[in-house]
Amino acid sequence: MATLILSGEWIKNWEKSGKHEFIQLCKDLTEKTDHGSEIRDIQAALYELCWQVVQGNLKLDVVASVLGDMMELRDDMPSILADVFSILDLETVALEDKNKRDHYTQLVGACLFFVPEAILKERLDPETLESLGLIKQAHQFNQKIVKIKTKLFYKQQKFNLLREENEGYAKLITELGQDLSNNITSHLVLESIKSLIGCFNLDPNRVLDIILEVYESRSDQDEFFLSLIKSYMCEPLTLCHILGFKFKFYQEPNEETPKSLYHIAAALLHHNLIELEDLYVHLMPLDVTIIEEHKRDISEAKQIARKLVMVVLPSEKSEDKEKEKEKEEEKNEKPPDNQKLGLLEALLRIGDWQHAQSIMDQMPSFYATSHKAIALALCQLVHLTVEPLYRRAGVPKGARGCIMHPLKNKRAPQPAENFEDLRRDTFSMLCYLGPHLSHDPVLFAKVVRLGKAFMKEYQSDGRLDVKEKMDTLLSCFLSIADHVLLPSLSLMDCNACMSEELWGLFKLFPYQHRYRLYGQWKNETYSSHPLLVKVKAQTVERAKYIMKRLTKENVKQSGRQIGKLSHSNPTILFDYMLSQIQWYDNLIVPVVDSLKYLTSLNYDVLAYCIIEALANPEKEKMKHDDTTISSWLQSLASLCGSVFRKYPIELAGLLQYVTNQLKAGKSFDLLILKEVVQKMAGIEITDEMTSEQLEAMTGGEQLKAEGGYFGQIRNTKKSSQRLKDALLDHELALPLCLLMAQQRNGVVFLEGGEKHLKLVGHLYDQCHDTLVQFGGFLASNLSTEDYIRRVPSIDVLCNQFHTPHDAAFFLSRPMYAHQILSKYDELKKAEKGNRQQQKVHKYVAACEQVMTPVHEAVVSLHPARVWDDLRPQFYATFWSLTMYDLAVPHAAYEREVNKLKTQIKAIEENPEIPLNKKKKEKERCTALQEKLQEEEKKQLEHVQRVLHRLKLEKDNWLLAKSTKNETITKFLQLCLFPRCIFSSIDAVYCARFVELVHQQKTPNFCTLLCYDRVFSAIIYTVASCTENESHRYGRFLCCMLETVTRWHSDRTIYEKECVNYPGFLTIFRATGFDGGNKVDQLDYENFRHVVHKWHYMLTKASVHCLETGDYTHIRNILIVLTKILPCYPKVLNLGQALECRVHKICLEEKDKRPDLYALAMGYSGRLKSQKVHMVPENEFHHKEQPARSATPANQQNGPGNTGKPASSTSKTEEGTSEDADRGKDKSQGSTKPVNKANSAAAKVTTSNGNSALNSTKAFKDRDEKEKSGKEKKEKKEKTPGSTPEMKAENRREKQRDDRAGKEERAAREGKEKTPKADREKAKAEDKGSKDDKAKAGNGEPMEPTRERDTIKESKSKEKGDRSAVAGSLKSPVPRSESAESERDHKRRKLDTHSSPSHSSSVKDNSNEPKESTSKDHTVNDRETSQESKRRKDENGTNSSKNSKSTSPSCDSPLSAEKEKTKRSKSSSKEKAESVKPERTSSGGKKESRHDKEKSEKKEKRDSSGGKEEKKHHKSSDKHR
């Protein structure tokens, strides 16, 4: 009250102006209508005025008159003034100032005439009243107040209870129980109740109790009783106490609270007559008890689950049974009702969702709804809420449905009219229901149908303004699916209809959403509720039971059980089934067959489970040995293929998973794609194709389907269509191709570092095979438009997407074929000319239009210098054609047609087939037959058009800007080798294309050179192949050999197909004044020599690979050899050499590397079976036999031959070869180190006197003799014919090699020669050499002592170094070869001049000494070890320090150069030691006169064109 209103001026001038101002202020304050604040202001003003009196500033009578005047302003002014006096009373007492207290008392006394006495008695202190004279004594007054208060508040009025006044209560019950229909209102009844209470003095609380009792029995009269109770007693606490008392009565064991009591409590709560918090405390059980019970339920459920999974011993079983009995006995004593749940149910029944929600929030999740009554009550409420919306949008066509009437209760949740209204209450109600929606399948179906209706609206409505709302609703429906629909399905008892209904909704979601839902369902939902924990355990137990008994025989019965189990809990079932399949792959077939009773939803869940199993991070995708892919992954991949083919499962998720794995650089999962494409599209990728299958694969689609695959690929139309749709709908076709193409190199360079080489190769093959298979699928299944729209141009593929060229052309090839055909059809329609010639011209025009942009595009793929030799047109033609374009497989078409004819005949003869089925089958076979014949005709026309086109193009294919060798190198490097290892059909195509280019008489294409390069150096290509590439490379070599073998087999064929063809020209570049060229053809016999040389080169390379000990070399060469077995080996001694080495591999690898052992054994067996078809060498190519060397075929000596030693006649021939050997080695001695690529070829020539195209010796001789400066006239006089010197030289060299081979065999058999035998042999040799000299005519004189020493040396070496020599390759040229030297020399001259690359010309390459030196070191190391062994065996015998192993691999030009330095030191000792190294020349002062004569004759004969040849050879070396 301390607000100061009166100013000091007013007090001073009170009489003049202050009084008037104060009264005006009070009037203004009373006129204010400020909701009570005006009273406070008036009180403050009066307080200030009175306080001035108390302080003595104003006179008492003046103020009293003013206050009296103010009483008229308001009716309650006396009360306001009394309040002011009561405040002042307290303040003046507290001040203890007598003057102020007296002023106050006098003021109140002056005001007594206008402030009522009663008001003052209420407000003022008794002592003040006593001083004013209003009461006599304050003490008595206080006592009186206490008595009145006690009587008023604490003394109970005595009312009559029921037993005391039964008439009054009887009348009350009658009044409440009367018929309420006749306009009887609660107001009338309330008046009667009041009368009865007054008349009979009834207890009001008891009356309320009776009203509630009657209400319980007449709970249908809610409106009447609620109105009555509200009028009678609106005190909530009293009502709660009475209700609580009623509830408490039923809280004893075995008591059941009546539903009517729950109902009235719910009704009172709903109408806010009582508060839930007040009533909740009266209900039992306590919340703590409920939480404990819930935890106990979960632990019990987990315990049950554990028991079902664990193996339980019999003793433990009996103990468990006893415990269960005890628990059951305890349960027999029924606990009191859960009154909270009863009240909750009643609230839900009347539609009071807010209070129900409050109660459920007090309890654990889903505890309340786990009681069926509450779940059903809540379901009923949801039914009523969604009814109008369901009627409008959810009812399927033709369904009538059951009409539900809404609640009369206006306070119940409002029914939903649109999808937005569902967010108000419906979604939250469903979330509280959770898995217990399973109690009401009808509501489940309604919710799912509403979801379907919403999804259709969501997908069709693209308005931006509603998009946000729709997205929110979508997330709500997804949450409902996650938390309600799927868990409810788990608790439903195998309801297939609900599963299908749910799929109707789920299929409208993208697979990402679905898989997320399945993941939650599988991994989280089952742990959220005790019931679900039990269900999971029971499902696993049942799944185990079924899977244990599943076999091929009982698939149908087991399938039905699996179907039943899967309707409700597919994730758990499939998880267990997949775990079993990963262990036991023999389950795949019965499991796939047993899945036919699944619903659509279950198939989708199965796809998810498979992907989850594949992506399991805890499982290793490699076996522990790190060399192979884990068997569990292989099993799952196989299952994928079978399941996705047989059943209509969406593939998008699986394909996206594989794509994502590839993007992450992981290629293991390509196995899945491979299996899926193989099973769904019927496209197999295997390198084990038979030749018949391969032939069928070169035909049209129908022929491929009938004869190209191992499996029957009928009935794949639907599955391949599904796969195609999945790829196109999700735009995965091209990304998968590009990722696979890039991943091939990624396997090696990104993944391969840590992995085992064998695994890297396997992954590379898998990646490549899947690419080929997948590309084949796209090419055969996508429409032309789809394919062209998706595959970019070749330069974009290679430069932008970094696709390897072979893969890029593989993908583009079908596109070119489609485009050419469509353009051709256009041109045909434009001009209707039927003549064949016109059609061909149109086809060529179409090709030009389509391929010209391709020719321009390929230029960017390689450096500009490449196009100096190959034209882009040739490059694009090679890469864009296929076997389908080059040849028609008539035999394959005929074979398939005959099969169908046989089939028709068998059908006709089979009496068991019904007639209608017979007719159908015959029609099918006939239609197929006609299709094949039509397809053959179509392909024939196509091939003719293509060949005509190639004939027109061929002249522009190859330019002659550089050497033929360079051109062939680029052709091999950029075309042939990359494509021949791409696929089996490409391997055949490459061989066929080379033959075709030859047949077309293509300018500047040297067929001989091409074949020579292919057969001569296969070591490097074989070593760099993976396992599958080896199969394809072998097939390519086999096809190339087939062509060569055909030409070799018959002179007429050779003359028809090769003579007069530019590919078989041999050209001599003359250096004479005329500068002209002499053109000649390689004749048939010389060609046979060349073929023998190629066979020898293959043998040499094979033996080299087999002897390396390297896993990859051995495996690959065995695969290649197996593939080329039909065409090689054809020569007996080469076959024996191979057989020996392969036998050695079998022995060595038996316990070390079983896979190599298996390969070697397989090849060995097949090689033996081929032995009958092998011929002696002299039958393979014509040889002139010497008079004394008619050796039987079975004694021919080849590499590694283990035959018996030959007769002494051949030994005598060996001596004659030594001088020739010296001359030859002299020429070798001057060679420089050569590059690595040529070393293999160089090795061959030095060890093989028969080499036609690779004769290093001949070249070096010519180069030396060129320097002597003989006249050109002499050069021209010399012809390519051979001289007797050359004959003798070659003969002697071969005899020496044969002798070494014979002695090796002798050493192996342990036949040690006696000194006497040695002497006899020396004599025989001496005699033989004389015979040879006589035969040679102008041959060189012999050196008998040297010959004998050489024989002795080689004999002792063979004895001592048996093991070392046995492992090395001997010259495969037989003893009888000496007689062939004349023809051999002629052939050498012809062939070595035909092109630089026909010989491995030695180049003065000083830039690469390191490589050659390292190679030489390895050779010398081997020599050193052999020498040391030999010395030990000979017990100190003085043998040559420079003697060498007879292995051809030691004969590199570098070693020859080393020998030269050794020779200069050893030449002075030669006579004394009488020992001559086998491969060295005397090369110094000791050179005989005969040597000089021989060299002069050679100079005259060979010097023609030497300089040009030298240059030529250098350039060829550079490119090789």
PDB file of N, CA and C in Angstrom, residues 50 135 171 229 317 341 383 457 467 522 695 704 722 806 808 844 863 924-925 1079 1169:
ATOM      1  N   CYS A  50      -5.814   8.197   5.074  1.00  0.00           N
ATOM      2  CA  CYS A  50      -5.885   7.779   6.499  1.00  0.00           C
ATOM      3  C   CYS A  50      -4.507   7.876   7.158  1.00  0.00           C
ATOM      4  N   ILE A 135     -16.830  -4.772  21.035  1.00  0.00           N
ATOM      5  CA  ILE A 135     -17.004  -5.996  21.823  1.00  0.00           C
ATOM      6  C   ILE A 135     -16.575  -5.688  23.247  1.00  0.00           C
ATOM      7  N   LYS A 171     -36.198 -45.911  -1.390  1.00  0.00           N
ATOM      8  CA  LYS A 171     -36.843 -44.927  -2.261  1.00  0.00           C
ATOM      9  C   LYS A 171     -35.810 -44.352  -3.257  1.00  0.00           C
ATOM     10  N   ILE A 229     -24.424 -37.125 -11.948  1.00  0.00           N
ATOM     11  CA  ILE A 229     -23.250 -37.066 -11.075  1.00  0.00           C
ATOM     12  C   ILE A 229     -22.628 -35.672 -11.126  1.00  0.00           C
ATOM     13  N   LYS A 317      16.946 -82.789 -19.339  1.00  0.00           N
ATOM     14  CA  LYS A 317      15.543 -82.714 -19.775  1.00  0.00           C
ATOM     15  C   LYS A 317      14.597 -83.001 -18.607  1.00  0.00           C
ATOM     16  N   LEU A 341      -4.875 -52.366 -16.943  1.00  0.00           N
ATOM     17  CA  LEU A 341      -5.179 -52.829 -18.297  1.00  0.00           C
ATOM     18  C   LEU A 341      -6.691 -52.878 -18.522  1.00  0.00           C
ATOM     19  N   HIS A 383     -10.264 -49.426 -36.702  1.00  0.00           N
ATOM     20  CA  HIS A 383     -11.288 -49.721 -37.720  1.00  0.00           C
ATOM     21  C   HIS A 383     -12.206 -48.523 -37.906  1.00  0.00           C
ATOM     22  N   GLU A 457      -1.546 -42.944 -55.523  1.00  0.00           N
ATOM     23  CA  GLU A 457      -1.753 -41.485 -55.547  1.00  0.00           C
ATOM     24  C   GLU A 457      -0.400 -40.770 -55.542  1.00  0.00           C
ATOM     25  N   LYS A 467       4.223 -32.170 -52.613  1.00  0.00           N
ATOM     26  CA  LYS A 467       5.284 -33.184 -52.570  1.00  0.00           C
ATOM     27  C   LYS A 467       5.791 -33.411 -51.141  1.00  0.00           C
ATOM     28  N   LYS A 522      14.652 -58.721 -40.204  1.00  0.00           N
ATOM     29  CA  LYS A 522      15.484 -59.897 -39.935  1.00  0.00           C
ATOM     30  C   LYS A 522      16.396 -59.695 -38.726  1.00  0.00           C
ATOM     31  N   GLU A 695      31.700 -75.061 -83.881  1.00  0.00           N
ATOM     32  CA  GLU A 695      31.219 -74.858 -85.255  1.00  0.00           C
ATOM     33  C   GLU A 695      29.796 -74.314 -85.235  1.00  0.00           C
ATOM     34  N   LYS A 704      22.987 -71.740 -82.678  1.00  0.00           N
ATOM     35  CA  LYS A 704      23.692 -71.619 -81.389  1.00  0.00           C
ATOM     36  C   LYS A 704      22.874 -72.273 -80.285  1.00  0.00           C
ATOM     37  N   ARG A 722      13.231 -61.231 -68.374  1.00  0.00           N
ATOM     38  CA  ARG A 722      13.246 -60.595 -67.039  1.00  0.00           C
ATOM     39  C   ARG A 722      14.608 -59.965 -66.756  1.00  0.00           C
ATOM     40  N   ASP A 806      40.146 -54.488 -77.087  1.00  0.00           N
ATOM     41  CA  ASP A 806      39.461 -55.739 -77.448  1.00  0.00           C
ATOM     42  C   ASP A 806      38.035 -55.763 -76.896  1.00  0.00           C
ATOM     43  N   ALA A 808      36.249 -53.103 -76.071  1.00  0.00           N
ATOM     44  CA  ALA A 808      35.462 -52.036 -76.709  1.00  0.00           C
ATOM     45  C   ALA A 808      34.897 -52.510 -78.036  1.00  0.00           C
ATOM     46  N   VAL A 844      27.583 -53.217 -99.849  1.00  0.00           N
ATOM     47  CA  VAL A 844      28.889 -52.541 -99.749  1.00  0.00           C
ATOM     48  C   VAL A 844      28.685 -51.066 -99.415  1.00  0.00           C
ATOM     49  N   PRO A 863      49.120 -44.648 -81.926  1.00  0.00           N
ATOM     50  CA  PRO A 863      49.996 -43.595 -82.453  1.00  0.00           C
ATOM     51  C   PRO A 863      49.958 -43.548 -83.974  1.00  0.00           C
ATOM     52  N   ARG A 924       6.600 -79.012 -83.565  1.00  0.00           N
ATOM     53  CA  ARG A 924       7.709 -78.225 -83.005  1.00  0.00           C
ATOM     54  C   ARG A 924       9.016 -78.551 -83.730  1.00  0.00           C
ATOM     55  N   CYS A 925       9.293 -79.836 -83.885  1.00  0.00           N
ATOM     56  CA  CYS A 925      10.541 -80.257 -84.544  1.00  0.00           C
ATOM     57  C   CYS A 925      10.589 -79.790 -85.998  1.00  0.00           C
ATOM     58  N   VAL A1079      61.454 -62.709-108.811  1.00  0.00           N
ATOM     59  CA  VAL A1079      60.333 -63.214-108.022  1.00  0.00           C
ATOM     60  C   VAL A1079      60.238 -64.721-108.182  1.00  0.00           C
ATOM     61  N   SER A1169      48.083 -92.140 -77.389  1.00  0.00           N
ATOM     62  CA  SER A1169      47.081 -92.613 -78.341  1.00  0.00           C
ATOM     63  C   SER A1169      47.300 -92.007 -79.728  1.00  0.00           C
TER      64      SER A1169
END
